[in-house]
């Protein structure tokens, strides 16, 4: 069962840190730059109009009030970036979203998460326009953007809803594709780890041509990518699921074992009589274990709460819950550590200028991407009925004696045969692993007309249609009613390991299928004018404005088959249907107020406003105001305030109830982090609340909650309102004339988002009920008579608050070394002061800055740095990239963890390149040059693979080679 739902994952993202970096203002001289700099640099002395990310105004020399970082094409080449998130996840602006390691949790997709505020709060654009989202996550799947065609990626951090509309709360990532290419290019690379596995092959063919004396251009691209799978079992550190026991790591796993586990807490099973072995504990029943001679298994009764049918043949054994001889099933090795992927890309674009007033343009992209998730065989933990005359018990005296004793001579189902109804856990490895194969096909076509209306006014009218189709085939599921009936009828042998025959397996095996489709239609018209006669008397340049109208319609449909509430394996997949449309008007102004005065070389005010009328939430407004002040050359202040909004997406609004299995520490149950973690007074309160909710008093505090993954029900809410965010940034750009080639930026940011959409965190529901005694939350939890939680429910609400603030820093320095070439240093850094999450107005805020583990999720470092050193001499060059993440602590640690936190983490990558001829560019590189140690974290605090694989490398040192041929 997957460990977390979409709502839970979204909530986890909301708790991660806000990592951002300002960009500098001068372009590097080096031939293969890591970063093209901010919009100011792009606007050089030429008189050509330009449009920068974060503005619709066309004007040369336009400078932004918000920090913008631009990643150039050559950065992707030198880093051998095959998938965009590969590189974006290393930037301080981002906290890793889903990527190639996201097996469980994961959707088979890749996303970008600016400032850790959630992938759905990051707006992804292609060529400055919206791109189709996925039906699985409601975010753009970066797998569907052809990396080989990326010319540059602009990253604007901070709200931008007034410019681009909903979703741009954390910022914007704008992929600019190559649409003015002439010639033929073949780009091929291969990457592999030092173990000879985890290979990635990528190749693309691009050709383009100008025609009609340069008035027209057409570009065509074909791309292919193949990423090999890697299992957790292929790395020693991920082979076992590790439990942090306070003094070290112990191997742990699931109570659902291939030979079937019977859950017997509080039973009167006589282990000596039934099993024919010495009592696991001393005769007084205390927790003092006997010596090795009397207790060969090395456990006490309190270390077990059930029995298993012997995996080695007939017989029954006491279930050993922990320790070196634990019977728990190790589900780790058959999970993917790197998801396989195969991707095909077809792209074309063209433009033709009839006159200065009329230029037609268009582009179309089709991407087919196949990925797969692989989990351990399906576990089923449910109530089964075993008749004492079950034919598979014949001859197994121990098993038959146990069933007879548990039945107590009763016939619960009235069929004339004594039976026992009991909770049982089984791992159905006879069905093979759980595979979820995702086939995603995305298509977008857009076209429009643009041109100059006069010397000062221009226009742009375009339409876009995009569609994403997803087909998911999930195998290895178990039909639970069929399984229960087969056990009752005595036709399914669950009393041995690998005992289910192929014919019997077919009666309980179930394949699930999900088909999803999202569609997006956009029609937009805008005009822009600059220097048209309206100007401040103290400024040389006139006022520039832009405005327009936009209509957008989005629709989503998901149809699930074979994945209902009666199926175990993958989560439920009910049908989802929904749509909305929005009419929007927007305007923007850039007004120079003073220019060329003492101490005011330039003072410019900016403003933007957008009104949106949604068919779901009605009318909402977003707006922004900023100032850019240059007192003297090489010194500039910038500040901006933005009110950003995000309307709820279709999944958040209309998704029916689905199940998920988050990790929860039940306050009523004993064990590390649960009842045992409370002081005596709190334990007394919890005991009273748990008893009032139906938990037997004798069971409270005992480890009766056998499985930490508790089933929850999560669903949409059509009555949701929009989220609102207030973002404030204040920064400075230094470009001292005394040190040519040096640019330094520093930007303070403060973001607060209200009415955050999501479910109340699962752990919070349990804590509010049993620790704080809030009855309304107890009503969301259903327990069995013995105490274990059977299910709980939480739907989307506008209840949470996100807040974060910090400082972004950048340093850019380039120097000429004479005969030794050119050296460039570029560094991005972030310092996070606060990154907090408040799930309910009545709840205390949780600050995740400097922490990881639930409820914070991914590590939220107090600071992080990404620095690269570039050297070039003639046709040769090299790059050394150093990424450092500050130390982080386990937020759940109360002094009991063996690993209370992770030390500062460093990774160094090295690339060398050679421009062999005008037509041939070659590069080789080593990622994770020093093979930094695998970061081990206990399973209860880690995300997957005993770590956070999107933050800390799990593959090890890798090597790549790349060749680019241009003709």
mmCIF file of C-alpha atoms in Angstrom, residues 251-474:
data_model
loop_
_atom_site.group_PDB
_atom_site.id
_atom_site.type_symbol
_atom_site.label_atom_id
_atom_site.label_comp_id
_atom_site.label_asym_id
_atom_site.label_seq_id
_atom_site.Cartn_x
_atom_site.Cartn_y
_atom_site.Cartn_z
ATOM 1 C CA UNK A 251 16.365 -4.321 10.682
ATOM 2 C CA UNK A 252 12.611 -4.025 10.699
ATOM 3 C CA UNK A 253 9.753 -4.416 8.284
ATOM 4 C CA UNK A 254 6.101 -5.345 8.058
ATOM 5 C CA UNK A 255 3.959 -7.669 10.195
ATOM 6 C CA UNK A 256 2.408 -8.843 6.935
ATOM 7 C CA UNK A 257 4.607 -11.847 6.221
ATOM 8 C CA UNK A 258 4.461 -14.435 3.425
ATOM 9 C CA UNK A 259 3.640 -17.230 5.884
ATOM 10 C CA UNK A 260 0.722 -15.329 7.485
ATOM 11 C CA UNK A 261 0.658 -13.548 10.843
ATOM 12 C CA UNK A 262 -2.215 -13.976 13.302
ATOM 13 C CA UNK A 263 -2.772 -10.972 15.555
ATOM 14 C CA UNK A 264 -3.506 -12.244 19.105
ATOM 15 C CA UNK A 265 -3.115 -9.391 21.649
ATOM 16 C CA UNK A 266 -4.753 -10.213 24.975
ATOM 17 C CA UNK A 267 -5.416 -13.827 23.953
ATOM 18 C CA UNK A 268 -5.011 -16.772 26.316
ATOM 19 C CA UNK A 269 -2.795 -18.757 23.972
ATOM 20 C CA UNK A 270 -0.673 -21.216 25.943
ATOM 21 C CA UNK A 271 2.554 -20.986 23.981
ATOM 22 C CA UNK A 272 4.143 -23.869 25.901
ATOM 23 C CA UNK A 273 1.278 -26.267 25.206
ATOM 24 C CA UNK A 274 0.530 -25.244 21.640
ATOM 25 C CA UNK A 275 4.016 -24.603 20.353
ATOM 26 C CA UNK A 276 5.940 -27.119 22.394
ATOM 27 C CA UNK A 277 8.626 -24.601 23.328
ATOM 28 C CA UNK A 278 9.761 -23.002 26.555
ATOM 29 C CA UNK A 279 7.742 -19.956 27.666
ATOM 30 C CA UNK A 280 9.104 -16.802 26.054
ATOM 31 C CA UNK A 281 9.145 -15.047 29.460
ATOM 32 C CA UNK A 282 9.635 -16.080 33.041
ATOM 33 C CA UNK A 283 6.777 -17.765 34.904
ATOM 34 C CA UNK A 284 5.689 -14.543 36.601
ATOM 35 C CA UNK A 285 5.044 -12.988 33.228
ATOM 36 C CA UNK A 286 7.378 -10.074 33.805
ATOM 37 C CA UNK A 287 9.432 -8.534 31.022
ATOM 38 C CA UNK A 288 12.621 -10.124 32.313
ATOM 39 C CA UNK A 289 13.843 -12.482 29.608
ATOM 40 C CA UNK A 290 15.307 -15.869 30.505
ATOM 41 C CA UNK A 291 18.912 -16.724 29.778
ATOM 42 C CA UNK A 292 19.923 -18.017 26.371
ATOM 43 C CA UNK A 293 19.616 -21.683 27.316
ATOM 44 C CA UNK A 294 16.000 -21.330 28.388
ATOM 45 C CA UNK A 295 15.090 -18.724 25.806
ATOM 46 C CA UNK A 296 16.810 -19.654 22.532
ATOM 47 C CA UNK A 297 14.743 -17.230 20.467
ATOM 48 C CA UNK A 298 15.835 -14.303 22.631
ATOM 49 C CA UNK A 299 12.459 -12.640 23.116
ATOM 50 C CA UNK A 300 9.813 -12.033 25.732
ATOM 51 C CA UNK A 301 6.031 -12.342 25.388
ATOM 52 C CA UNK A 302 5.780 -8.558 25.532
ATOM 53 C CA UNK A 303 7.909 -8.469 22.384
ATOM 54 C CA UNK A 304 5.251 -10.359 20.462
ATOM 55 C CA UNK A 305 1.558 -9.947 19.840
ATOM 56 C CA UNK A 306 0.832 -12.886 17.629
ATOM 57 C CA UNK A 307 1.973 -16.040 15.894
ATOM 58 C CA UNK A 308 3.000 -17.024 12.383
ATOM 59 C CA UNK A 309 2.681 -20.239 10.509
ATOM 60 C CA UNK A 310 6.197 -21.579 10.141
ATOM 61 C CA UNK A 311 7.814 -20.509 6.845
ATOM 62 C CA UNK A 312 9.954 -23.672 6.933
ATOM 63 C CA UNK A 313 7.103 -26.139 6.935
ATOM 64 C CA UNK A 314 4.290 -27.355 9.184
ATOM 65 C CA UNK A 315 4.018 -25.757 12.608
ATOM 66 C CA UNK A 316 3.505 -22.446 14.335
ATOM 67 C CA UNK A 317 6.013 -19.976 15.772
ATOM 68 C CA UNK A 318 5.632 -17.037 18.106
ATOM 69 C CA UNK A 319 5.893 -13.840 16.053
ATOM 70 C CA UNK A 320 9.137 -12.107 16.993
ATOM 71 C CA UNK A 321 8.355 -8.412 16.738
ATOM 72 C CA UNK A 322 11.862 -6.977 16.950
ATOM 73 C CA UNK A 323 15.497 -7.846 17.447
ATOM 74 C CA UNK A 324 17.974 -9.699 15.265
ATOM 75 C CA UNK A 325 15.614 -12.668 14.836
ATOM 76 C CA UNK A 326 12.553 -10.620 13.973
ATOM 77 C CA UNK A 327 9.923 -12.211 11.798
ATOM 78 C CA UNK A 328 8.964 -8.898 10.204
ATOM 79 C CA UNK A 329 9.085 -8.923 6.403
ATOM 80 C CA UNK A 330 11.796 -6.831 4.736
ATOM 81 C CA UNK A 331 9.939 -5.121 1.927
ATOM 82 C CA UNK A 332 12.788 -2.769 0.974
ATOM 83 C CA UNK A 333 14.981 -4.595 -1.584
ATOM 84 C CA UNK A 334 12.336 -4.985 -4.290
ATOM 85 C CA UNK A 335 11.400 -1.277 -4.292
ATOM 86 C CA UNK A 336 12.863 1.016 -6.932
ATOM 87 C CA UNK A 337 15.670 3.347 -5.890
ATOM 88 C CA UNK A 338 15.669 4.859 -9.390
ATOM 89 C CA UNK A 339 12.515 4.648 -11.464
ATOM 90 C CA UNK A 340 12.900 3.450 -15.043
ATOM 91 C CA UNK A 341 11.789 5.814 -17.761
ATOM 92 C CA UNK A 342 11.476 5.793 -21.530
ATOM 93 C CA UNK A 343 10.537 9.012 -23.279
ATOM 94 C CA UNK A 344 9.923 10.095 -26.882
ATOM 95 C CA UNK A 345 9.634 13.734 -27.930
ATOM 96 C CA UNK A 346 8.459 15.423 -31.129
ATOM 97 C CA UNK A 347 8.534 19.200 -31.368
ATOM 98 C CA UNK A 348 8.090 21.757 -34.093
ATOM 99 C CA UNK A 349 7.810 25.531 -34.179
ATOM 100 C CA UNK A 350 7.618 28.120 -36.901
ATOM 101 C CA UNK A 351 7.109 31.794 -37.547
ATOM 102 C CA UNK A 352 6.664 34.043 -40.559
ATOM 103 C CA UNK A 353 6.772 37.829 -40.635
ATOM 104 C CA UNK A 354 4.492 39.289 -43.301
ATOM 105 C CA UNK A 355 5.255 42.812 -42.152
ATOM 106 C CA UNK A 356 6.217 44.718 -39.027
ATOM 107 C CA UNK A 357 2.547 44.669 -38.097
ATOM 108 C CA UNK A 358 1.825 40.996 -38.715
ATOM 109 C CA UNK A 359 3.908 37.972 -37.698
ATOM 110 C CA UNK A 360 2.300 34.558 -37.447
ATOM 111 C CA UNK A 361 3.842 32.041 -35.070
ATOM 112 C CA UNK A 362 3.047 28.622 -33.735
ATOM 113 C CA UNK A 363 4.455 25.558 -32.067
ATOM 114 C CA UNK A 364 3.415 22.019 -31.235
ATOM 115 C CA UNK A 365 4.955 19.496 -28.870
ATOM 116 C CA UNK A 366 4.151 15.842 -28.268
ATOM 117 C CA UNK A 367 5.807 13.868 -25.471
ATOM 118 C CA UNK A 368 5.253 10.209 -24.684
ATOM 119 C CA UNK A 369 6.752 9.188 -21.345
ATOM 120 C CA UNK A 370 6.631 5.774 -19.701
ATOM 121 C CA UNK A 371 7.651 5.282 -16.079
ATOM 122 C CA UNK A 372 7.080 2.541 -13.539
ATOM 123 C CA UNK A 373 6.820 2.269 -9.781
ATOM 124 C CA UNK A 374 7.579 -1.053 -8.100
ATOM 125 C CA UNK A 375 6.620 -1.950 -4.542
ATOM 126 C CA UNK A 376 6.897 -5.113 -2.492
ATOM 127 C CA UNK A 377 4.185 -7.760 -2.915
ATOM 128 C CA UNK A 378 0.772 -6.754 -1.620
ATOM 129 C CA UNK A 379 0.203 -6.887 2.143
ATOM 130 C CA UNK A 380 -3.301 -7.594 3.414
ATOM 131 C CA UNK A 381 -4.155 -7.016 7.083
ATOM 132 C CA UNK A 382 -7.796 -7.905 7.631
ATOM 133 C CA UNK A 383 -10.156 -10.204 9.497
ATOM 134 C CA UNK A 384 -10.356 -13.760 8.194
ATOM 135 C CA UNK A 385 -12.398 -16.742 9.336
ATOM 136 C CA UNK A 386 -10.599 -20.094 9.657
ATOM 137 C CA UNK A 387 -12.634 -23.274 10.143
ATOM 138 C CA UNK A 388 -11.016 -25.976 12.250
ATOM 139 C CA UNK A 389 -11.719 -28.476 9.449
ATOM 140 C CA UNK A 390 -9.688 -26.466 6.918
ATOM 141 C CA UNK A 391 -8.076 -29.125 4.668
ATOM 142 C CA UNK A 392 -4.722 -27.312 4.646
ATOM 143 C CA UNK A 393 -4.472 -27.784 8.447
ATOM 144 C CA UNK A 394 -4.793 -31.559 8.155
ATOM 145 C CA UNK A 395 -1.642 -33.141 9.577
ATOM 146 C CA UNK A 396 -0.323 -29.883 11.030
ATOM 147 C CA UNK A 397 -0.871 -30.621 14.708
ATOM 148 C CA UNK A 398 0.544 -27.358 16.017
ATOM 149 C CA UNK A 399 -1.471 -25.147 13.668
ATOM 150 C CA UNK A 400 -4.649 -27.153 14.282
ATOM 151 C CA UNK A 401 -4.158 -26.993 18.074
ATOM 152 C CA UNK A 402 -3.741 -23.223 17.838
ATOM 153 C CA UNK A 403 -6.890 -22.730 15.752
ATOM 154 C CA UNK A 404 -8.882 -24.974 18.090
ATOM 155 C CA UNK A 405 -7.706 -23.025 21.129
ATOM 156 C CA UNK A 406 -8.438 -19.655 19.518
ATOM 157 C CA UNK A 407 -11.909 -20.789 18.395
ATOM 158 C CA UNK A 408 -12.843 -21.820 21.940
ATOM 159 C CA UNK A 409 -15.263 -24.373 20.548
ATOM 160 C CA UNK A 410 -17.549 -21.781 18.982
ATOM 161 C CA UNK A 411 -19.188 -21.621 15.565
ATOM 162 C CA UNK A 412 -19.279 -17.888 14.845
ATOM 163 C CA UNK A 413 -20.584 -18.138 11.263
ATOM 164 C CA UNK A 414 -23.185 -20.834 11.978
ATOM 165 C CA UNK A 415 -22.024 -23.352 9.391
ATOM 166 C CA UNK A 416 -21.826 -26.211 11.891
ATOM 167 C CA UNK A 417 -18.017 -26.089 12.181
ATOM 168 C CA UNK A 418 -16.017 -24.422 14.919
ATOM 169 C CA UNK A 419 -14.060 -21.453 13.620
ATOM 170 C CA UNK A 420 -12.077 -18.401 14.639
ATOM 171 C CA UNK A 421 -12.405 -14.905 13.186
ATOM 172 C CA UNK A 422 -9.108 -13.152 13.673
ATOM 173 C CA UNK A 423 -7.021 -10.296 12.332
ATOM 174 C CA UNK A 424 -4.364 -11.687 10.029
ATOM 175 C CA UNK A 425 -1.589 -10.225 7.951
ATOM 176 C CA UNK A 426 -0.169 -11.884 4.851
ATOM 177 C CA UNK A 427 2.273 -10.847 2.156
ATOM 178 C CA UNK A 428 1.166 -12.279 -1.192
ATOM 179 C CA UNK A 429 4.521 -12.731 -2.859
ATOM 180 C CA UNK A 430 2.997 -15.482 -4.999
ATOM 181 C CA UNK A 431 1.431 -12.607 -6.981
ATOM 182 C CA UNK A 432 4.752 -10.875 -7.550
ATOM 183 C CA UNK A 433 5.565 -7.250 -6.764
ATOM 184 C CA UNK A 434 3.095 -4.401 -7.115
ATOM 185 C CA UNK A 435 3.822 -2.650 -10.389
ATOM 186 C CA UNK A 436 2.311 0.659 -11.445
ATOM 187 C CA UNK A 437 3.141 1.352 -15.092
ATOM 188 C CA UNK A 438 2.381 4.925 -16.140
ATOM 189 C CA UNK A 439 2.069 5.866 -19.799
ATOM 190 C CA UNK A 440 1.746 9.635 -20.220
ATOM 191 C CA UNK A 441 1.078 11.322 -23.549
ATOM 192 C CA UNK A 442 1.043 15.118 -23.650
ATOM 193 C CA UNK A 443 0.244 17.367 -26.554
ATOM 194 C CA UNK A 444 0.158 21.128 -26.830
ATOM 195 C CA UNK A 445 -0.461 23.277 -29.886
ATOM 196 C CA UNK A 446 -0.512 27.032 -29.869
ATOM 197 C CA UNK A 447 -0.481 29.746 -32.429
ATOM 198 C CA UNK A 448 -0.993 33.433 -32.721
ATOM 199 C CA UNK A 449 -0.258 36.694 -34.397
ATOM 200 C CA UNK A 450 1.834 39.564 -33.094
ATOM 201 C CA UNK A 451 3.350 42.743 -34.355
ATOM 202 C CA UNK A 452 3.816 46.495 -33.974
ATOM 203 C CA UNK A 453 0.804 48.752 -34.101
ATOM 204 C CA UNK A 454 3.054 51.792 -34.143
ATOM 205 C CA UNK A 455 6.512 52.812 -33.031
ATOM 206 C CA UNK A 456 5.407 52.616 -29.406
ATOM 207 C CA UNK A 457 2.623 50.019 -29.319
ATOM 208 C CA UNK A 458 2.674 46.283 -29.995
ATOM 209 C CA UNK A 459 0.146 43.485 -29.652
ATOM 210 C CA UNK A 460 0.016 39.724 -29.200
ATOM 211 C CA UNK A 461 -3.031 37.492 -29.731
ATOM 212 C CA UNK A 462 -2.720 33.752 -29.260
ATOM 213 C CA UNK A 463 -4.654 30.597 -28.528
ATOM 214 C CA UNK A 464 -3.471 27.361 -26.995
ATOM 215 C CA UNK A 465 -4.908 23.886 -26.587
ATOM 216 C CA UNK A 466 -3.184 21.245 -24.489
ATOM 217 C CA UNK A 467 -4.080 17.737 -23.473
ATOM 218 C CA UNK A 468 -2.455 15.190 -21.180
ATOM 219 C CA UNK A 469 -3.569 11.561 -21.317
ATOM 220 C CA UNK A 470 -2.413 9.123 -18.667
ATOM 221 C CA UNK A 471 -2.929 5.375 -18.561
ATOM 222 C CA UNK A 472 -1.847 3.506 -15.434
ATOM 223 C CA UNK A 473 -1.829 -0.267 -15.160
ATOM 224 C CA UNK A 474 -1.391 -1.621 -11.639
#
